[in-house]
Amino acid sequence: MAINFEQVNFSYGQGKLAQPVLKDISASMPSGEITAIVGQTGSGKSTLVQHINGLLKPDSGRVVINDFVLTSQTKEKDLVKLRAQVGMVFQFPENQLFAETVLADVAYGPVNFGMGKEAAQAAAKKALQTVGIPEDIWDKSPFALSGGQMRRVAIAGVLATDPEIVVMDEPVAGLDPKGQADLLNLIENLKGQGKTIVLITHQMEQVAALADWVVVLHHGEVAAAENPLALFNRPLDWYQEVGIDLPRPAQFAEDLHQGGWPLGQRPLTVKALASQINQEVWGDE
Ligand SMILES: Nc1ncnc2c1ncn2[C@@H]1O[C@H](COP(=O)(O)OP(=O)(O)O)[C@@H](O)[C@H]1O
Ligand SMILES: [Mg+2]
């Protein structure tokens, strides 16, 4: 089971005004793993992930999400089955908080999915625990929280329906370093629970540290689909072309390499860089 895009084309607008945004996209996002979607602003990342819960449908080609097949012909009423499996965290999800209390806000999703009030509250409490929101603020207004907490409450609202696939569009954007670190931990925990994660991000350090698989979009096409180690060991001019950076440890290793240090492949993390320097430069065991 996984998510498979098969020759997907998509344009906004119709006829002469049609602007092709996804061009013959074929890519997989493996089950139970973290797939990062990267690429320049406007490359089609948000458009791509909105196909995973059927918010957008392909003009041609298909998207297979576990046992669900999404095509241009898929009926709105059939999307209910898909949406029960896919939780979508949009950019700045805290802008959609609305209820009087944190708990009521998070319970809204499960109620909407047809759960009774008590079951919905239990699901909401479990989701709040998962995202690390302490019990003493469950009865507070969501608007009284810090930015990082509001973000996590909004994410709890998506997790409360226990989706098997969680899609997040730039989930750490705008958070302070602590808020970012908490959220990255949460994403790893969700993977630990067996969920399939699709994550749009601009930060290559996150891709290097978290992702099992990476899909790079460039002008609406797949420029690469591979693991982070392969991705960050391409020829340097490739990154210029698609407009992404190397993660800092890889860039640092590259600079050392260009300065004449005998370093082999570019590492993904500071720890890997340190051990490479020990082994390859100093020859330590
Ligand atoms: N609702 C929309 N209507 C028309 N064009 C859109 C819409 N949303 C995005 N686009 C256009 O589609 C292209 C890809 O956008 P998007 O998927 O948001 O890219 P990314 O998330 O990589 O920044 C851009 O040229 C953008 O202007
Ligand atoms: Mg976007």
mmCIF file of C-alpha atoms and ligand atoms in Angstrom:
data_model
loop_
_atom_site.group_PDB
_atom_site.id
_atom_site.type_symbol
_atom_site.label_atom_id
_atom_site.label_comp_id
_atom_site.label_asym_id
_atom_site.label_seq_id
_atom_site.Cartn_x
_atom_site.Cartn_y
_atom_site.Cartn_z
ATOM 1 C CA MET A 1 0.000 0.000 0.000
ATOM 2 C CA ALA A 2 1.240 3.442 -0.821
ATOM 3 C CA ILE A 3 0.359 6.564 -2.715
ATOM 4 C CA ASN A 4 1.019 6.339 -6.439
ATOM 5 C CA PHE A 5 0.730 9.169 -8.921
ATOM 6 C CA GLU A 6 0.442 7.720 -12.420
ATOM 7 C CA GLN A 7 0.959 10.130 -15.332
ATOM 8 C CA VAL A 8 -1.017 12.860 -13.627
ATOM 9 C CA ASN A 9 -1.716 16.094 -15.459
ATOM 10 C CA PHE A 10 -3.510 19.019 -13.867
ATOM 11 C CA SER A 11 -4.298 22.596 -14.916
ATOM 12 C CA TYR A 12 -6.064 25.399 -13.106
ATOM 13 C CA GLY A 13 -8.655 27.014 -15.367
ATOM 14 C CA GLN A 14 -10.302 25.669 -18.485
ATOM 15 C CA GLY A 15 -9.788 25.857 -22.227
ATOM 16 C CA LYS A 16 -7.523 28.665 -23.408
ATOM 17 C CA LEU A 17 -6.998 29.903 -19.869
ATOM 18 C CA ALA A 18 -5.759 26.508 -18.692
ATOM 19 C CA GLN A 19 -2.412 26.798 -16.960
ATOM 20 C CA PRO A 20 -0.680 23.400 -16.745
ATOM 21 C CA VAL A 21 0.662 23.012 -13.216
ATOM 22 C CA LEU A 22 1.306 19.253 -12.948
ATOM 23 C CA LYS A 23 2.865 17.694 -16.037
ATOM 24 C CA ASP A 24 2.880 13.936 -16.422
ATOM 25 C CA ILE A 25 3.656 13.301 -12.775
ATOM 26 C CA SER A 26 4.547 9.727 -11.860
ATOM 27 C CA ALA A 27 5.784 9.265 -8.308
ATOM 28 C CA SER A 28 5.257 7.013 -5.291
ATOM 29 C CA MET A 29 5.128 7.848 -1.627
ATOM 30 C CA PRO A 30 5.769 4.672 0.350
ATOM 31 C CA SER A 31 3.501 3.442 3.109
ATOM 32 C CA GLY A 32 4.589 3.919 6.714
ATOM 33 C CA GLU A 33 7.391 6.286 5.729
ATOM 34 C CA ILE A 34 8.056 10.002 5.520
ATOM 35 C CA THR A 35 8.105 11.428 1.998
ATOM 36 C CA ALA A 36 9.301 15.008 1.594
ATOM 37 C CA ILE A 37 8.041 17.092 -1.328
ATOM 38 C CA VAL A 38 10.451 19.885 -2.215
ATOM 39 C CA GLY A 39 10.918 22.439 -4.981
ATOM 40 C CA GLN A 40 10.820 26.159 -5.630
ATOM 41 C CA THR A 41 7.774 28.266 -4.824
ATOM 42 C CA GLY A 42 5.249 27.731 -7.605
ATOM 43 C CA SER A 43 6.664 24.353 -8.642
ATOM 44 C CA GLY A 44 3.337 22.650 -7.851
ATOM 45 C CA LYS A 45 3.876 21.115 -4.395
ATOM 46 C CA SER A 46 0.605 22.254 -2.817
ATOM 47 C CA THR A 47 -1.312 21.374 -5.969
ATOM 48 C CA LEU A 48 0.247 17.899 -5.952
ATOM 49 C CA VAL A 49 -0.630 17.061 -2.348
ATOM 50 C CA GLN A 50 -4.206 18.301 -2.730
ATOM 51 C CA HIS A 51 -4.706 15.323 -5.043
ATOM 52 C CA ILE A 52 -4.023 12.936 -2.151
ATOM 53 C CA ASN A 53 -7.345 13.684 -0.465
ATOM 54 C CA GLY A 54 -9.238 14.441 -3.659
ATOM 55 C CA LEU A 55 -9.545 18.152 -3.025
ATOM 56 C CA LEU A 56 -8.261 18.376 -6.590
ATOM 57 C CA LYS A 57 -8.703 15.647 -9.206
ATOM 58 C CA PRO A 58 -6.317 14.909 -12.074
ATOM 59 C CA ASP A 59 -7.345 16.077 -15.548
ATOM 60 C CA SER A 60 -5.743 12.882 -16.815
ATOM 61 C CA GLY A 61 -3.851 9.998 -15.261
ATOM 62 C CA ARG A 62 -4.710 8.669 -11.816
ATOM 63 C CA VAL A 63 -3.693 8.735 -8.196
ATOM 64 C CA VAL A 64 -3.910 5.455 -6.295
ATOM 65 C CA ILE A 65 -4.138 5.992 -2.552
ATOM 66 C CA ASN A 66 -4.037 2.604 -0.818
ATOM 67 C CA ASP A 67 -7.074 0.925 -2.406
ATOM 68 C CA PHE A 68 -8.703 4.135 -3.644
ATOM 69 C CA VAL A 69 -8.349 5.182 -7.277
ATOM 70 C CA LEU A 70 -8.759 8.906 -7.985
ATOM 71 C CA THR A 71 -9.381 10.035 -11.564
ATOM 72 C CA SER A 72 -11.150 12.918 -13.300
ATOM 73 C CA GLN A 73 -14.277 10.743 -13.111
ATOM 74 C CA THR A 74 -14.300 10.213 -9.334
ATOM 75 C CA LYS A 75 -17.625 11.319 -7.818
ATOM 76 C CA GLU A 76 -17.776 13.717 -4.864
ATOM 77 C CA LYS A 77 -19.761 11.230 -2.778
ATOM 78 C CA ASP A 78 -17.044 8.600 -3.170
ATOM 79 C CA LEU A 79 -14.452 10.999 -1.778
ATOM 80 C CA VAL A 80 -15.843 10.482 1.723
ATOM 81 C CA LYS A 81 -14.048 7.110 1.818
ATOM 82 C CA LEU A 82 -10.788 8.729 0.793
ATOM 83 C CA ARG A 83 -11.059 11.600 3.259
ATOM 84 C CA ALA A 84 -11.476 9.167 6.133
ATOM 85 C CA GLN A 85 -8.013 7.810 5.316
ATOM 86 C CA VAL A 86 -6.184 11.057 4.572
ATOM 87 C CA GLY A 87 -5.662 13.881 7.049
ATOM 88 C CA MET A 88 -4.653 17.169 5.417
ATOM 89 C CA VAL A 89 -2.806 19.852 7.382
ATOM 90 C CA PHE A 90 -2.874 23.002 5.255
ATOM 91 C CA GLN A 91 -0.390 25.874 5.529
ATOM 92 C CA PHE A 92 -0.964 27.950 8.676
ATOM 93 C CA PRO A 93 -3.729 25.608 9.918
ATOM 94 C CA GLU A 94 -4.091 27.670 13.109
ATOM 95 C CA ASN A 95 -5.946 30.244 10.996
ATOM 96 C CA GLN A 96 -8.823 27.763 10.904
ATOM 97 C CA LEU A 97 -9.197 27.373 14.661
ATOM 98 C CA PHE A 98 -12.622 28.620 15.692
ATOM 99 C CA ALA A 99 -14.118 26.939 18.762
ATOM 100 C CA GLU A 100 -14.335 28.319 22.293
ATOM 101 C CA THR A 101 -12.040 25.703 23.774
ATOM 102 C CA VAL A 102 -9.091 23.677 22.579
ATOM 103 C CA LEU A 103 -10.946 20.430 23.256
ATOM 104 C CA ALA A 104 -14.092 21.491 21.371
ATOM 105 C CA ASP A 105 -12.003 22.561 18.400
ATOM 106 C CA VAL A 106 -10.187 19.234 18.165
ATOM 107 C CA ALA A 107 -13.436 17.254 18.696
ATOM 108 C CA TYR A 108 -15.104 19.036 15.781
ATOM 109 C CA GLY A 109 -13.537 16.778 13.125
ATOM 110 C CA PRO A 110 -14.600 13.459 14.685
ATOM 111 C CA VAL A 111 -18.141 14.801 15.278
ATOM 112 C CA ASN A 112 -18.240 15.798 11.624
ATOM 113 C CA PHE A 113 -17.194 12.264 10.690
ATOM 114 C CA GLY A 114 -20.253 10.981 12.533
ATOM 115 C CA MET A 115 -18.820 10.056 15.948
ATOM 116 C CA GLY A 116 -20.994 10.510 19.039
ATOM 117 C CA LYS A 117 -20.096 13.317 21.415
ATOM 118 C CA GLU A 118 -18.318 11.146 23.975
ATOM 119 C CA ALA A 119 -16.328 9.147 21.437
ATOM 120 C CA ALA A 120 -15.370 12.396 19.718
ATOM 121 C CA GLN A 121 -14.131 13.881 22.981
ATOM 122 C CA ALA A 122 -12.114 10.755 23.723
ATOM 123 C CA ALA A 123 -10.579 10.886 20.242
ATOM 124 C CA ALA A 124 -9.812 14.588 20.722
ATOM 125 C CA LYS A 125 -8.098 13.945 24.064
ATOM 126 C CA LYS A 126 -5.967 11.218 22.556
ATOM 127 C CA ALA A 127 -4.951 13.495 19.672
ATOM 128 C CA LEU A 128 -4.082 16.322 22.074
ATOM 129 C CA GLN A 129 -1.866 13.913 24.006
ATOM 130 C CA THR A 130 -0.199 12.827 20.774
ATOM 131 C CA VAL A 131 0.702 16.411 19.862
ATOM 132 C CA GLY A 132 1.864 17.159 23.413
ATOM 133 C CA ILE A 133 -0.752 19.717 24.484
ATOM 134 C CA PRO A 134 -1.046 19.431 28.289
ATOM 135 C CA GLU A 135 -4.408 18.778 29.892
ATOM 136 C CA ASP A 136 -4.495 22.060 31.818
ATOM 137 C CA ILE A 137 -5.038 23.994 28.594
ATOM 138 C CA TRP A 138 -7.718 21.808 27.017
ATOM 139 C CA ASP A 139 -10.432 24.109 28.363
ATOM 140 C CA LYS A 140 -8.695 27.327 27.351
ATOM 141 C CA SER A 141 -9.463 29.333 24.250
ATOM 142 C CA PRO A 142 -7.238 28.191 21.381
ATOM 143 C CA PHE A 143 -6.541 31.883 20.743
ATOM 144 C CA ALA A 144 -4.809 32.211 24.124
ATOM 145 C CA LEU A 145 -2.018 29.811 23.111
ATOM 146 C CA SER A 146 1.444 30.367 21.679
ATOM 147 C CA GLY A 147 1.947 30.050 17.924
ATOM 148 C CA GLY A 148 3.550 26.620 18.264
ATOM 149 C CA GLN A 149 0.744 25.375 20.512
ATOM 150 C CA MET A 150 -1.955 26.710 18.167
ATOM 151 C CA ARG A 151 -0.285 24.897 15.298
ATOM 152 C CA ARG A 152 -0.248 21.652 17.285
ATOM 153 C CA VAL A 153 -3.899 22.028 18.308
ATOM 154 C CA ALA A 154 -4.827 22.490 14.646
ATOM 155 C CA ILE A 155 -2.846 19.367 13.776
ATOM 156 C CA ALA A 156 -4.587 17.470 16.597
ATOM 157 C CA GLY A 157 -7.864 18.361 14.883
ATOM 158 C CA VAL A 158 -6.677 16.437 11.846
ATOM 159 C CA LEU A 159 -5.237 13.518 13.846
ATOM 160 C CA ALA A 160 -8.415 13.108 15.913
ATOM 161 C CA THR A 161 -10.054 11.199 13.070
ATOM 162 C CA ASP A 162 -7.070 8.803 13.103
ATOM 163 C CA PRO A 163 -6.146 9.050 9.419
ATOM 164 C CA GLU A 164 -3.722 6.478 8.053
ATOM 165 C CA ILE A 165 -2.063 9.091 5.821
ATOM 166 C CA VAL A 166 -1.094 12.525 7.119
ATOM 167 C CA VAL A 167 -0.248 15.246 4.600
ATOM 168 C CA MET A 168 1.374 18.438 5.903
ATOM 169 C CA ASP A 169 1.964 21.539 3.786
ATOM 170 C CA GLU A 170 4.940 23.417 5.274
ATOM 171 C CA PRO A 171 4.057 22.513 8.861
ATOM 172 C CA VAL A 172 6.965 24.292 10.576
ATOM 173 C CA ALA A 173 6.802 27.549 8.582
ATOM 174 C CA GLY A 174 6.758 30.561 10.868
ATOM 175 C CA LEU A 175 7.416 28.672 14.112
ATOM 176 C CA ASP A 176 10.287 29.502 16.474
ATOM 177 C CA PRO A 177 13.120 26.937 16.787
ATOM 178 C CA LYS A 178 11.528 25.219 19.808
ATOM 179 C CA GLY A 179 8.152 25.042 18.045
ATOM 180 C CA GLN A 180 9.869 23.604 14.983
ATOM 181 C CA ALA A 181 11.765 20.989 16.995
ATOM 182 C CA ASP A 182 8.567 19.905 18.819
ATOM 183 C CA LEU A 183 6.764 19.521 15.547
ATOM 184 C CA LEU A 184 9.551 17.514 13.931
ATOM 185 C CA ASN A 185 9.486 15.184 16.940
ATOM 186 C CA LEU A 186 5.758 14.820 16.506
ATOM 187 C CA ILE A 187 6.202 13.898 12.850
ATOM 188 C CA GLU A 188 8.687 11.177 13.808
ATOM 189 C CA ASN A 189 6.261 9.894 16.447
ATOM 190 C CA LEU A 190 3.485 9.706 13.880
ATOM 191 C CA LYS A 191 5.732 7.622 11.675
ATOM 192 C CA GLY A 192 6.427 5.443 14.726
ATOM 193 C CA GLN A 193 2.674 4.866 14.984
ATOM 194 C CA GLY A 194 2.764 3.459 11.457
ATOM 195 C CA LYS A 195 1.312 6.443 9.652
ATOM 196 C CA THR A 196 2.299 7.432 6.135
ATOM 197 C CA ILE A 197 3.550 11.010 6.120
ATOM 198 C CA VAL A 198 3.800 13.402 3.190
ATOM 199 C CA LEU A 199 5.589 16.597 4.114
ATOM 200 C CA ILE A 200 6.146 19.735 2.049
ATOM 201 C CA THR A 201 9.169 21.644 3.278
ATOM 202 C CA HIS A 202 11.736 24.231 2.186
ATOM 203 C CA GLN A 203 14.308 23.214 4.773
ATOM 204 C CA MET A 204 16.759 20.686 3.448
ATOM 205 C CA GLU A 205 18.117 19.950 6.949
ATOM 206 C CA GLN A 206 14.655 18.576 7.744
ATOM 207 C CA VAL A 207 14.629 16.522 4.591
ATOM 208 C CA ALA A 208 18.049 15.114 5.466
ATOM 209 C CA ALA A 209 17.132 14.335 9.065
ATOM 210 C CA LEU A 210 13.571 13.068 8.645
ATOM 211 C CA ALA A 211 12.704 11.913 5.166
ATOM 212 C CA ASP A 212 12.910 8.352 3.882
ATOM 213 C CA TRP A 213 12.052 9.427 0.362
ATOM 214 C CA VAL A 214 12.056 12.746 -1.496
ATOM 215 C CA VAL A 215 10.133 13.936 -4.537
ATOM 216 C CA VAL A 216 11.577 17.075 -6.144
ATOM 217 C CA LEU A 217 9.255 19.144 -8.328
ATOM 218 C CA HIS A 218 10.501 21.631 -10.902
ATOM 219 C CA HIS A 219 8.020 23.618 -13.029
ATOM 220 C CA GLY A 220 5.375 20.961 -12.405
ATOM 221 C CA GLU A 221 7.535 18.002 -13.340
ATOM 222 C CA VAL A 222 9.290 15.379 -11.231
ATOM 223 C CA ALA A 223 12.980 16.343 -11.256
ATOM 224 C CA ALA A 224 13.998 13.559 -8.848
ATOM 225 C CA ALA A 225 12.414 10.852 -6.693
ATOM 226 C CA GLU A 226 14.963 9.143 -4.472
ATOM 227 C CA ASN A 227 16.323 8.811 -0.949
ATOM 228 C CA PRO A 228 17.972 11.831 0.718
ATOM 229 C CA LEU A 229 21.525 10.453 0.485
ATOM 230 C CA ALA A 230 21.227 10.048 -3.288
ATOM 231 C CA LEU A 231 19.459 13.401 -3.637
ATOM 232 C CA PHE A 232 22.176 15.318 -1.836
ATOM 233 C CA ASN A 233 24.997 13.639 -3.738
ATOM 234 C CA ARG A 234 24.122 14.940 -7.190
ATOM 235 C CA PRO A 235 26.380 17.205 -9.270
ATOM 236 C CA LEU A 236 26.374 20.753 -7.842
ATOM 237 C CA ASP A 237 24.863 22.510 -10.862
ATOM 238 C CA TRP A 238 21.744 20.334 -10.554
ATOM 239 C CA TYR A 239 20.749 22.127 -7.328
ATOM 240 C CA GLN A 240 21.061 25.508 -9.070
ATOM 241 C CA GLU A 241 18.855 24.279 -11.854
ATOM 242 C CA VAL A 242 15.988 23.047 -9.661
ATOM 243 C CA GLY A 243 16.447 25.785 -7.061
ATOM 244 C CA ILE A 244 17.100 23.800 -3.896
ATOM 245 C CA ASP A 245 20.006 24.017 -1.439
ATOM 246 C CA LEU A 246 22.175 21.360 0.090
ATOM 247 C CA PRO A 247 21.540 20.704 3.787
ATOM 248 C CA ARG A 248 24.166 22.556 5.825
ATOM 249 C CA PRO A 249 26.243 19.484 6.833
ATOM 250 C CA ALA A 250 26.397 18.428 3.178
ATOM 251 C CA GLN A 251 27.306 21.965 2.063
ATOM 252 C CA PHE A 252 30.031 22.134 4.721
ATOM 253 C CA ALA A 253 31.453 18.796 3.551
ATOM 254 C CA GLU A 254 31.336 20.071 -0.023
ATOM 255 C CA ASP A 255 33.297 23.209 0.972
ATOM 256 C CA LEU A 256 35.900 21.078 2.758
ATOM 257 C CA HIS A 257 36.103 18.793 -0.242
ATOM 258 C CA GLN A 258 36.693 21.757 -2.554
ATOM 259 C CA GLY A 259 39.364 22.974 -0.133
ATOM 260 C CA GLY A 260 41.228 19.742 -0.727
ATOM 261 C CA TRP A 261 39.961 17.572 2.120
ATOM 262 C CA PRO A 262 39.650 13.921 1.069
ATOM 263 C CA LEU A 263 35.933 13.591 1.816
ATOM 264 C CA GLY A 264 33.867 11.077 -0.138
ATOM 265 C CA GLN A 265 30.079 11.326 -0.238
ATOM 266 C CA ARG A 266 28.271 14.291 1.293
ATOM 267 C CA PRO A 267 26.802 13.457 4.715
ATOM 268 C CA LEU A 268 23.219 14.210 5.771
ATOM 269 C CA THR A 269 23.784 15.170 9.392
ATOM 270 C CA VAL A 270 26.398 16.893 11.549
ATOM 271 C CA LYS A 271 27.046 13.584 13.297
ATOM 272 C CA ALA A 272 27.682 11.794 10.013
ATOM 273 C CA LEU A 273 29.971 14.649 8.950
ATOM 274 C CA ALA A 274 31.981 14.357 12.161
ATOM 275 C CA SER A 275 32.457 10.627 11.777
ATOM 276 C CA GLN A 276 33.459 11.068 8.123
ATOM 277 C CA ILE A 277 36.098 13.627 9.113
ATOM 278 C CA ASN A 278 37.417 11.222 11.730
ATOM 279 C CA GLN A 279 37.574 8.291 9.371
ATOM 280 C CA GLU A 280 38.355 9.795 5.986
ATOM 281 C CA VAL A 281 40.554 12.735 6.989
ATOM 282 C CA TRP A 282 42.232 11.553 10.173
ATOM 283 C CA GLY A 283 42.001 7.846 9.464
ATOM 284 C CA ASP A 284 40.567 6.992 12.902
ATOM 285 C CA GLU A 285 38.744 3.727 13.417
HETATM 286 N N1 LIG B 1 -6.206 28.170 -7.038
HETATM 287 C C1 LIG B 1 -5.362 28.455 -8.024
HETATM 288 N N2 LIG B 1 -5.800 28.990 -9.191
HETATM 289 C C2 LIG B 1 -4.944 29.268 -10.199
HETATM 290 N N3 LIG B 1 -3.623 29.051 -10.156
HETATM 291 C C3 LIG B 1 -3.120 28.526 -9.026
HETATM 292 C C4 LIG B 1 -3.959 28.197 -7.906
HETATM 293 N N4 LIG B 1 -3.171 27.688 -6.923
HETATM 294 C C5 LIG B 1 -1.922 27.685 -7.406
HETATM 295 N N5 LIG B 1 -1.880 28.173 -8.659
HETATM 296 C C6 LIG B 1 -0.676 28.291 -9.523
HETATM 297 O O1 LIG B 1 -0.160 26.994 -9.724
HETATM 298 C C7 LIG B 1 1.252 26.970 -9.667
HETATM 299 C C8 LIG B 1 1.725 26.010 -8.577
HETATM 300 O O2 LIG B 1 1.285 26.492 -7.317
HETATM 301 P P1 LIG B 1 1.457 25.663 -5.984
HETATM 302 O O3 LIG B 1 0.946 24.289 -6.167
HETATM 303 O O4 LIG B 1 0.834 26.481 -4.902
HETATM 304 O O5 LIG B 1 3.039 25.630 -5.837
HETATM 305 P P2 LIG B 1 3.976 25.472 -4.520
HETATM 306 O O6 LIG B 1 3.148 24.886 -3.431
HETATM 307 O O7 LIG B 1 5.094 24.594 -4.986
HETATM 308 O O8 LIG B 1 4.468 26.855 -4.211
HETATM 309 C C9 LIG B 1 1.672 28.415 -9.440
HETATM 310 O O9 LIG B 1 1.973 28.984 -10.679
HETATM 311 C C10 LIG B 1 0.442 29.058 -8.838
HETATM 312 O O10 LIG B 1 0.387 30.425 -9.144
HETATM 313 MG MG MG B 2 2.691 25.605 -1.549
#
